[in-house]
PDB file of C-alpha atoms in Angstrom:
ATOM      1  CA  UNK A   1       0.000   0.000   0.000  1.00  0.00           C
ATOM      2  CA  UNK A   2       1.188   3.520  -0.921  1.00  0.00           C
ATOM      3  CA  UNK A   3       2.296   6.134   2.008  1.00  0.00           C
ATOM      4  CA  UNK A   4      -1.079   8.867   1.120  1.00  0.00           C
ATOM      5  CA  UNK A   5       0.280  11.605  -0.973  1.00  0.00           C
ATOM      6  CA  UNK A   6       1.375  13.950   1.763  1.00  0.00           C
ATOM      7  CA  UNK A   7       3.785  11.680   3.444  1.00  0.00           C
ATOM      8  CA  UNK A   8       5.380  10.306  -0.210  1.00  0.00           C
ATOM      9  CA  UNK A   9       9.251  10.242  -0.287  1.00  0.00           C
ATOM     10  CA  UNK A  10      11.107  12.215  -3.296  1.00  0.00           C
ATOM     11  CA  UNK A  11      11.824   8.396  -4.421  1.00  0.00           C
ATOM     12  CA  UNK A  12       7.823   7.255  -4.193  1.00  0.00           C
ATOM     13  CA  UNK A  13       7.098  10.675  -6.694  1.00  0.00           C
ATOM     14  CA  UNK A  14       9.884   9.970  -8.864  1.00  0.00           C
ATOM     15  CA  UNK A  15       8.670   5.953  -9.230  1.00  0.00           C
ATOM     16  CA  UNK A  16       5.017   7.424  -9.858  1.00  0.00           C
ATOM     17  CA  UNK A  17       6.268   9.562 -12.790  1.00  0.00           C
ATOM     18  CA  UNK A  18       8.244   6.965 -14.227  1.00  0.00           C
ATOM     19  CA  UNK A  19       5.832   4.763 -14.124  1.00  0.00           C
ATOM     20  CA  UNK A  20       3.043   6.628 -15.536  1.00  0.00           C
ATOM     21  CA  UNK A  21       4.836   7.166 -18.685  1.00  0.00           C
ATOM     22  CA  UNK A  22       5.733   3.174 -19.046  1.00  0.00           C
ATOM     23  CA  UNK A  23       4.504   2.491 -22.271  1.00  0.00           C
ATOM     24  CA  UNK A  24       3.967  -0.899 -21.760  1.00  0.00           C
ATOM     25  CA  UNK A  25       1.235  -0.059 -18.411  1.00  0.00           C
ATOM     26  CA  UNK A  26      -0.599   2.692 -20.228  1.00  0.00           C
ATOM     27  CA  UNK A  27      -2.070   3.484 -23.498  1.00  0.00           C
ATOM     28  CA  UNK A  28      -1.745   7.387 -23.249  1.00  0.00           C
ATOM     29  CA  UNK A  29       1.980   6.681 -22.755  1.00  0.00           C
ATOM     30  CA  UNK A  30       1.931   4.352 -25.476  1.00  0.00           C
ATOM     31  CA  UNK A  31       0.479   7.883 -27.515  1.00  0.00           C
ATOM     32  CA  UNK A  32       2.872  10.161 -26.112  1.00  0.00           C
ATOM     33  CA  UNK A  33       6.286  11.164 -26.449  1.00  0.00           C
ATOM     34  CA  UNK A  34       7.558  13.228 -23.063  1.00  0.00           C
ATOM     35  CA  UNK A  35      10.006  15.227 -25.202  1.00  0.00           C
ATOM     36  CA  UNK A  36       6.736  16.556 -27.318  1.00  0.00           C
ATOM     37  CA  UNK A  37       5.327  17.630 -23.899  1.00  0.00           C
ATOM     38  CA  UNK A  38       5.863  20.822 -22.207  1.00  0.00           C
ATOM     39  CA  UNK A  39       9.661  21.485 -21.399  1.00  0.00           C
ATOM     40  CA  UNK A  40       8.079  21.009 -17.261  1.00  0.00           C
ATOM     41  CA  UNK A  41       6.831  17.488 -17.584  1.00  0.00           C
ATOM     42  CA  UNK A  42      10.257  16.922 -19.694  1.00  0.00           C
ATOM     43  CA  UNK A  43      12.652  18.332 -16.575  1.00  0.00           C
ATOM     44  CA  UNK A  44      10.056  16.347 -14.239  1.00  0.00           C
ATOM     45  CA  UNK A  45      10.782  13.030 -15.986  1.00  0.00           C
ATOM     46  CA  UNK A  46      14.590  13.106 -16.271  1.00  0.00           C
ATOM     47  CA  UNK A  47      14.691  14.395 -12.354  1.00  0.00           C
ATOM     48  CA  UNK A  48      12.911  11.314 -11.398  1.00  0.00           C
ATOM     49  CA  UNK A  49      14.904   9.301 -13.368  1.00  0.00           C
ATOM     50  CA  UNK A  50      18.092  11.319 -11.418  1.00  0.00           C
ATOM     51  CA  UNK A  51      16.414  10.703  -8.080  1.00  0.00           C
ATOM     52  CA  UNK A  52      16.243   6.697  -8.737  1.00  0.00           C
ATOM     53  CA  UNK A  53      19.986   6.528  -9.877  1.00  0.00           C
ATOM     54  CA  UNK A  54      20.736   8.496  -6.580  1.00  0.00           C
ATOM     55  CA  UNK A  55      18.989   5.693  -4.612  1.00  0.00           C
ATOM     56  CA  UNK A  56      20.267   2.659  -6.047  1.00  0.00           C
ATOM     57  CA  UNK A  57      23.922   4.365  -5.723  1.00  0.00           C
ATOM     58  CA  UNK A  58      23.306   5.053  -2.357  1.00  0.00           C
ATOM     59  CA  UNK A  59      21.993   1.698  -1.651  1.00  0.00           C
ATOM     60  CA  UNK A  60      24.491  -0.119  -3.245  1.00  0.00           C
ATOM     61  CA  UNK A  61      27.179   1.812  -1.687  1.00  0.00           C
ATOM     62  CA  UNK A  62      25.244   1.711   2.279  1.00  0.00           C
ATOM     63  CA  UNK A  63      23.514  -1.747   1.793  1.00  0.00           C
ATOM     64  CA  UNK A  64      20.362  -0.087   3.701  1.00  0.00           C
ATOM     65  CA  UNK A  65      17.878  -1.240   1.600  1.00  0.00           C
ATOM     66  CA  UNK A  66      16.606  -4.871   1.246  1.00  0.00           C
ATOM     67  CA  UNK A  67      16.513  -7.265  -1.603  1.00  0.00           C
ATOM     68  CA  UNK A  68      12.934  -6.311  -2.749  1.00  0.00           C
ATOM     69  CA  UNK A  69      13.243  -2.175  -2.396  1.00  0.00           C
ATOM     70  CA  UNK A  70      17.030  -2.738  -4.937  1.00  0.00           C
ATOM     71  CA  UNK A  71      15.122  -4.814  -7.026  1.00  0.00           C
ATOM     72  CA  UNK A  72      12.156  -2.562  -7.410  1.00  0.00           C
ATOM     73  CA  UNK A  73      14.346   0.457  -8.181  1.00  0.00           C
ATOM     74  CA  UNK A  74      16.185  -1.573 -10.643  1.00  0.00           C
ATOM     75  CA  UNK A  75      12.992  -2.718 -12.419  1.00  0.00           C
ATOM     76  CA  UNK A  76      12.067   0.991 -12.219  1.00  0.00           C
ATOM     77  CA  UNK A  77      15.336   2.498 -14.061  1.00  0.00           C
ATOM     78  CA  UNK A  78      15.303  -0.131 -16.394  1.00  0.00           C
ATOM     79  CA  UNK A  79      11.641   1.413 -17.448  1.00  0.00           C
ATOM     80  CA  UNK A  80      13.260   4.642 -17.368  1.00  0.00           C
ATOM     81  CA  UNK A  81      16.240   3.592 -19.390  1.00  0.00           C
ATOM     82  CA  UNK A  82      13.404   1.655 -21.991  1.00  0.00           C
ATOM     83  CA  UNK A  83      11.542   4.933 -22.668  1.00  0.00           C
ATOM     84  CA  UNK A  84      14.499   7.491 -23.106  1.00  0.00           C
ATOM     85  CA  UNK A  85      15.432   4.696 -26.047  1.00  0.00           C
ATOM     86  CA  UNK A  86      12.427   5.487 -27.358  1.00  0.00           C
ATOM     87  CA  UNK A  87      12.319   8.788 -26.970  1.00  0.00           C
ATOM     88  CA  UNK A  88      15.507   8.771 -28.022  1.00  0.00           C
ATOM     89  CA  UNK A  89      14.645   7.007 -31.483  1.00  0.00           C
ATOM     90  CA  UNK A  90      11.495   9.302 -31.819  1.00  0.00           C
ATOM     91  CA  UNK A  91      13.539  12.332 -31.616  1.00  0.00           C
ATOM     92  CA  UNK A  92      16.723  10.859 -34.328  1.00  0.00           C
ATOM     93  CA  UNK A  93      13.882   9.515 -36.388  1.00  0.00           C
ATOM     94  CA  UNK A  94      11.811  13.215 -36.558  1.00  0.00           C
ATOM     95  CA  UNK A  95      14.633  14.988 -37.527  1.00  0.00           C
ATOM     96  CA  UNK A  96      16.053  12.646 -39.994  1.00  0.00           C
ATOM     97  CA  UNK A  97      16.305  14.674 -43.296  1.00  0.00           C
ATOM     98  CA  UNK A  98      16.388  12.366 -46.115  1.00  0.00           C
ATOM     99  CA  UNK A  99      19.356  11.921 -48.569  1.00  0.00           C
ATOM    100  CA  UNK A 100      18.952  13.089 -52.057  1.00  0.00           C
ATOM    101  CA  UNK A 101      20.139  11.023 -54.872  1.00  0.00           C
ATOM    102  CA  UNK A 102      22.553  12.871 -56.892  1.00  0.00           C
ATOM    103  CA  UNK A 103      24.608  13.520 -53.204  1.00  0.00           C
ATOM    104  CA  UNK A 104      25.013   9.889 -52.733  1.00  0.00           C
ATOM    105  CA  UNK A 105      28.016   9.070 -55.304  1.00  0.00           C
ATOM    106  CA  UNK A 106      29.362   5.107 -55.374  1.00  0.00           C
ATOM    107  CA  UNK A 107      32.269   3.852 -56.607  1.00  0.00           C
ATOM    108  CA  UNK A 108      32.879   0.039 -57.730  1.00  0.00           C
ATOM    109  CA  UNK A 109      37.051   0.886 -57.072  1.00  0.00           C
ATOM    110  CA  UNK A 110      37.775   2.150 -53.436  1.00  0.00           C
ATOM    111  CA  UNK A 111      41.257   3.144 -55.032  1.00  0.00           C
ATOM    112  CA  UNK A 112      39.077   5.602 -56.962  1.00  0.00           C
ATOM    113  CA  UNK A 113      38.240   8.192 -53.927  1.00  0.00           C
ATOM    114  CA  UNK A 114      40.218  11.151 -53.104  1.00  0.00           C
ATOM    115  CA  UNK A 115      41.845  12.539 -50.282  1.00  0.00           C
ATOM    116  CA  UNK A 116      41.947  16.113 -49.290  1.00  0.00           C
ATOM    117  CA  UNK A 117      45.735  15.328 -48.258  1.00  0.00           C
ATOM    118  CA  UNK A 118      47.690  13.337 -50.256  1.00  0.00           C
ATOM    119  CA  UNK A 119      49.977  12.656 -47.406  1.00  0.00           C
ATOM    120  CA  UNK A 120      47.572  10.217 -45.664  1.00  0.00           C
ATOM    121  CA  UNK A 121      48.273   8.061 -48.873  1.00  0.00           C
ATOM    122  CA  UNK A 122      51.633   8.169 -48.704  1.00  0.00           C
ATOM    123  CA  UNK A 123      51.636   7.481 -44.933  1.00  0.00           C
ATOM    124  CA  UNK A 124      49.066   4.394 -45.260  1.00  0.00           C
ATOM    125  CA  UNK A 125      51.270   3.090 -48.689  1.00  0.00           C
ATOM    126  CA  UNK A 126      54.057   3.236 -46.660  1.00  0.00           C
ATOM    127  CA  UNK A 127      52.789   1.628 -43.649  1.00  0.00           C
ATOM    128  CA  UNK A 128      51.788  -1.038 -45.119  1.00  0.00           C
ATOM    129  CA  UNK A 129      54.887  -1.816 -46.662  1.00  0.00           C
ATOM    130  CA  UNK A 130      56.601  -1.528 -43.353  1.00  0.00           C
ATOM    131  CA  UNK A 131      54.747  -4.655 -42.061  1.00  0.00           C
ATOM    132  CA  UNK A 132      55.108  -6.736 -45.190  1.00  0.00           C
TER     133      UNK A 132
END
């Protein structure tokens, strides 16, 4: 049973937020990307995932906690960790522009390219000679 909301620890709000936005527990979270919300709920998600780390350091390092409290915060961050992947994946896949054709050149002879400094040839020619 949860503490009521007045007496909740720092860690019990920062589990509650991660947990509302697991996408596997909720369908609005499932919707949602917390880096399209407001810049608040953004800050509120990555300070809860702060306050966790802090914990499970601070277990690990005290050994206060028992078995079942580590494991919960571990099954917590690894939510946490889950998400910002996504989120993560959303935001590199949004701003993905896509490649035009005539930039993309290919070459069937990787002797073929050019170098802006034809010393790196001469360095990697005579490098390999070096080991032969």
């Amino acid at each position: 049973m949860e503490p009521p909301e007045d007496k909740r620890t720092p860690l019990d709000e920062a589990e509650g937020i991660i947990l509302r936005w697991d996408s596997t527990a909720s369908e609005e979270a499932r919707e949602k990307m917390i880096f399209d919300s407001d810049r608040n709920e953004v800050d509120r998600y990555l300070q809860a995932v702060d306050e966790i780390q802090r914990s499970l350091s601070s277990t690990t390092i005290n050994n206060e906690s028992s078995n079942s409290d580590e494991s919960g915060l571990n099954s917590t961050i690894r939510i946490a960790m889950a998400r910002l992947e996504d989120e993560f994946r959303n935001i590199l896949l949004s701003h993905t522009a896509p490649l035009e054709a005539e930039s993309i050149s290919f070459s069937s002879n990787p002797s073929s390219s050019t170098h802006s400094h034809g010393q790196v040839d001469d360095h990697e020619d005579e490098g390999e000679h070096d080991h032969v």
